[in-house]
Coordinates of C-alpha atoms in Angstrom, one line a residue:
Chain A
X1 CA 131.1 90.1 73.2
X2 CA 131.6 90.7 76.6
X3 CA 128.3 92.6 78.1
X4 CA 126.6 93.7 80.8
X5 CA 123.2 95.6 80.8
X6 CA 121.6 97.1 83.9
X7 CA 117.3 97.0 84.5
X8 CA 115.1 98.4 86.9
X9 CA 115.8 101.6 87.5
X10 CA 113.0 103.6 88.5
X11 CA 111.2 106.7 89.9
X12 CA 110.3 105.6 93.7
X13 CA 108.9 107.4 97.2
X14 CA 111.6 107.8 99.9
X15 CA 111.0 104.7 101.9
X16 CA 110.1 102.4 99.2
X17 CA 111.9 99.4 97.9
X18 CA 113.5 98.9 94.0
X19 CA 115.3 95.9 93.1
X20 CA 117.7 96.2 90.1
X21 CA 119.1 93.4 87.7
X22 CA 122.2 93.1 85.1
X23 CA 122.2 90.3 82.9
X24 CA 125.6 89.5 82.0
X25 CA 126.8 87.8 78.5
X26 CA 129.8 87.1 76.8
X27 CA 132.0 85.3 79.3
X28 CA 131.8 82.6 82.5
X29 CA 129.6 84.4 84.8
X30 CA 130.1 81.7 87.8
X31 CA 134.1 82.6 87.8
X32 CA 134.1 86.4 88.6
X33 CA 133.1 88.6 91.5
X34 CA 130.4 91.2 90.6
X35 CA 129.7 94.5 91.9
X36 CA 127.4 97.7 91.8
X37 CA 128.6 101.6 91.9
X38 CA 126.7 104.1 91.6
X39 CA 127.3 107.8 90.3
X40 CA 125.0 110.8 91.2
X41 CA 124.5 112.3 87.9
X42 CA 127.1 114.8 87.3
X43 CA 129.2 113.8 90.6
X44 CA 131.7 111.1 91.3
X45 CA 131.6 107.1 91.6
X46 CA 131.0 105.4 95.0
X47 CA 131.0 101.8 95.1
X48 CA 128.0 100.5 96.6
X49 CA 128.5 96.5 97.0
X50 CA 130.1 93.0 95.9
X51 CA 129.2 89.6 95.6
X52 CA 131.7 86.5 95.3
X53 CA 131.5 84.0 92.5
X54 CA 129.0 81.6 94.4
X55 CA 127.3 84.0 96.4
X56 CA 128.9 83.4 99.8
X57 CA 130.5 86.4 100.2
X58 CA 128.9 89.6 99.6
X59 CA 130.4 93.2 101.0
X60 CA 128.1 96.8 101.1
X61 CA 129.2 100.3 102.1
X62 CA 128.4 101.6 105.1
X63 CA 125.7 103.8 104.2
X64 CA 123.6 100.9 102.6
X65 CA 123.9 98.6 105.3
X66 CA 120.9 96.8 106.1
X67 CA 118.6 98.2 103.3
X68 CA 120.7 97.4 100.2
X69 CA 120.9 93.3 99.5
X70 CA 123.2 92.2 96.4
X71 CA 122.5 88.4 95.4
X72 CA 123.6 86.5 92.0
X73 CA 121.8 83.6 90.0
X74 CA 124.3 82.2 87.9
X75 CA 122.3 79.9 86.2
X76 CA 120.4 83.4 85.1
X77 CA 123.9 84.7 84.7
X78 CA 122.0 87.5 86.7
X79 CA 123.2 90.2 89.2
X80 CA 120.9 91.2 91.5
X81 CA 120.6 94.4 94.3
X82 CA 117.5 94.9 96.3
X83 CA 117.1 97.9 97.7
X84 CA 115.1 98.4 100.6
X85 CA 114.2 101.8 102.9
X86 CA 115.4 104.2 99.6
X87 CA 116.4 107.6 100.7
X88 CA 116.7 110.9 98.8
X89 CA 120.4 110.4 99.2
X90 CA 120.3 107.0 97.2
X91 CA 119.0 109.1 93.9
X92 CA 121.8 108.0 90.9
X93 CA 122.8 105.4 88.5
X94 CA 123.7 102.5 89.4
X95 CA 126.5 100.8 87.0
X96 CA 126.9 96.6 87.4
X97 CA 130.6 95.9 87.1
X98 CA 132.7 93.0 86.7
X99 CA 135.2 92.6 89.6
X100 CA 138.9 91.4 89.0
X101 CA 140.3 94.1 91.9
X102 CA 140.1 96.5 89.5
X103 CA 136.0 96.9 87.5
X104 CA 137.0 95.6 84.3
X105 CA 133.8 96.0 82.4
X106 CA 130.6 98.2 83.3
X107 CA 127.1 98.4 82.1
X108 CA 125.4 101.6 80.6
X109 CA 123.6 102.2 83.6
X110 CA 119.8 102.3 85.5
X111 CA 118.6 105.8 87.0
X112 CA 117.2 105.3 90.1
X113 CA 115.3 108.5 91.5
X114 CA 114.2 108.5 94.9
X115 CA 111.6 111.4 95.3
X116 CA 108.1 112.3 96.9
Chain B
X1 CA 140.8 104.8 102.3
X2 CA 140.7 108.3 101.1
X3 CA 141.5 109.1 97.1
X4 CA 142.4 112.2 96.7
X5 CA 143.4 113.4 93.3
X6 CA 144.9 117.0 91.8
X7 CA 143.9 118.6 89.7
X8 CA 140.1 118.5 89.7
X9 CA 140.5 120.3 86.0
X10 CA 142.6 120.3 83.6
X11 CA 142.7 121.8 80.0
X12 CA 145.5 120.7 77.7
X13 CA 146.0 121.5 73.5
X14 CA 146.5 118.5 71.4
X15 CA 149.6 116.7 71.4
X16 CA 150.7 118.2 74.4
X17 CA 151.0 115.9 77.9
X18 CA 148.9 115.9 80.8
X19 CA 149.6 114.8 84.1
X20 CA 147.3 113.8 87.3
X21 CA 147.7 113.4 90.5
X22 CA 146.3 110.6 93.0
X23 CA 147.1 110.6 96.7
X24 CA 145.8 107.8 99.0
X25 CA 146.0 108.3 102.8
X26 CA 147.5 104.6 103.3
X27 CA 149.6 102.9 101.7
X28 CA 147.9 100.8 99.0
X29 CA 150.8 98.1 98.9
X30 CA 148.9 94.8 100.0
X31 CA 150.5 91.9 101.6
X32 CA 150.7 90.0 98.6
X33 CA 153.3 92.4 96.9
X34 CA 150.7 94.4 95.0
X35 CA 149.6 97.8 95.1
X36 CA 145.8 97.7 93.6
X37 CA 145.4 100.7 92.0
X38 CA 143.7 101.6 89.2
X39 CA 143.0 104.5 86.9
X40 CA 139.7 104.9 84.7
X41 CA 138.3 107.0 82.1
X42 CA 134.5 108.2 82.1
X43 CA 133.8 109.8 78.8
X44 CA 130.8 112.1 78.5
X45 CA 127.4 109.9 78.3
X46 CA 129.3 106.9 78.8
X47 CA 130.4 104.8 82.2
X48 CA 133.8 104.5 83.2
X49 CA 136.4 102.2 81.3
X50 CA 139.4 100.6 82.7
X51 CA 142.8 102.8 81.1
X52 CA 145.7 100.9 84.0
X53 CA 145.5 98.5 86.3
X54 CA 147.9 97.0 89.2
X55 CA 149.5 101.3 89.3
X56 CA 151.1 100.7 85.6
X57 CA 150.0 98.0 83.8
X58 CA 147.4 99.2 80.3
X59 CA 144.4 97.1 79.9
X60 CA 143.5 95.8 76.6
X61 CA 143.4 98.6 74.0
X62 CA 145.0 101.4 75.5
X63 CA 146.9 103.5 73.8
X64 CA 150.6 103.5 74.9
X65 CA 150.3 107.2 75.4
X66 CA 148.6 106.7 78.5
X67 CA 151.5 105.6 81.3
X68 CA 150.9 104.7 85.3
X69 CA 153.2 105.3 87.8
X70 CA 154.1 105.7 92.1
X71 CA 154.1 103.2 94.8
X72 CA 152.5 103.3 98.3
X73 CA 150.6 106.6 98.7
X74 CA 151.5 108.7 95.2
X75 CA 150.6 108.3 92.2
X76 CA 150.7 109.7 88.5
X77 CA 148.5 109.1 85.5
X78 CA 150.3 110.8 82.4
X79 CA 149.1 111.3 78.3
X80 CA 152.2 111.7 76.7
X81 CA 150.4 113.4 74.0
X82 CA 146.5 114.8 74.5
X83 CA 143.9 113.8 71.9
X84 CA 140.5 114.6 71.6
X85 CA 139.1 111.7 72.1
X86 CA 140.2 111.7 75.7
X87 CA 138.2 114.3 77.4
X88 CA 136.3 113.4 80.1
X89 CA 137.1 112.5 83.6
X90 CA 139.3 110.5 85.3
X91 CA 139.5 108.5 88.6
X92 CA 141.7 107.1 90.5
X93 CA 140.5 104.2 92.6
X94 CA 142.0 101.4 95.2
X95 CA 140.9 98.0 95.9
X96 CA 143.9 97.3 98.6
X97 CA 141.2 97.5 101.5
X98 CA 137.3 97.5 101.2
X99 CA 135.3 99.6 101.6
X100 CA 136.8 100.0 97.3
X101 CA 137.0 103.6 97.2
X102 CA 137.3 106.5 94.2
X103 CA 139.1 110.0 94.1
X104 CA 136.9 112.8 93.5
X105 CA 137.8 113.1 89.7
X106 CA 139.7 115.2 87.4
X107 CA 138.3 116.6 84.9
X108 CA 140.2 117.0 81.1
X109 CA 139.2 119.5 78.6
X110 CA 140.8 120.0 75.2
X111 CA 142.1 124.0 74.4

């Protein structure tokens, strides 16, 4: 069965740093591009970053550049995104997604709340 | 790229069709021949699932009532006949050029 389940959501102080995981089972990790979108609750999707199959590659939006860092261990079969510098503004969940163009299969989710 | 999509609500009775609207303000044809658009469902409490990919094509499990359709900037997602298991919202969104980006949502309610 094909899965993917997000960790490491969290309540944090504007400024402060989180770093999310999604474990991935159910099919070849290594041979798909992985992403993270996140969704204010109630709101619409924005897609936040993606990672290539080895790593090499990785892509953010513009309004996470230089504090958000998306990394992979695929011997973990483990999706990573460090978030650094957390603003108000970055307060949703974020959903891990398998990448094929289109995001195939998503996890349930991990709140992250970014509040003094 | 800009999504945007029309309407934001919608409320349909069963069995009838729904229709929805996704405008992109560039072409989403790619080099390669293919226009990477995709349309997804986000039931309530749950996170989106993949309904069409590639404009037309219906990923695994779909029900045939669901149809995708356009080229370049328009697009149409259409339920030939509503059900009640598919409220929630849908979303257009494009993967032709990055940043990937999403339409706002449109939102379907059963009468």
């Amino acid at each position: 069965q094909v899965r993917l389940v997000e960790s490491g959501g969290d309540l944090v102080k504007p400024g402060g740093s989180l770093r999310l995981s999604c474990a991935a089972s159910g099919f070849t990790f290594s041979d798909y591009y992985m992403s993270w979108i996140r969704q204010v609750p109630g709101k619409g999707l924005e897609w936040v970053s993606h990672i290539s199959k080895n790593g090499g590659a990785m892509y953010n939006v513009d309004s996470v550049k230089g504090r958000f860092t998306i990394s992979r261990d695929n011997a973990k079969n483990s999706l990573y995104l460090q978030m650094d510098s957390l603003r108000v503004e970055d307060t949703a969940i974020y959903y891990c997604a398998r990448y094929v163009s289109a995001f195939d299969i998503w996890g349930q989710g991990t709140m992250v709340t970014v509040s003094s | 790229i800009v999504m945007t999509q029309t309407p934001l609500s919608l409320s349909v009775t069963p069995g009838q069709p729904a229709s929805i609207s996704c405008k992109s303000s560039q072409s989403l044809l790619q080099s390669d021949g293919k226009t990477y658009l995709y349309w997804y469902l986000q039931k309530p409490g749950q996170p989106p699932q993949l309904l069409i990919y590639e404009v037309f094509k219906r990923f695994s499990r779909v029900p045939d009532r669901f149809s995708g359709s356009g080229s370049g900037t328009d697009f149409t997602l259409e339920i030939s006949r509503v059900e009640a298991e598919d409220v929630g919202v849908y979303y257009c969104q494009q993967s032709t050029q990055l940043p990937c980006s999403f339409g706002q949502g449109t939102k379907l309610e059963i009468k």
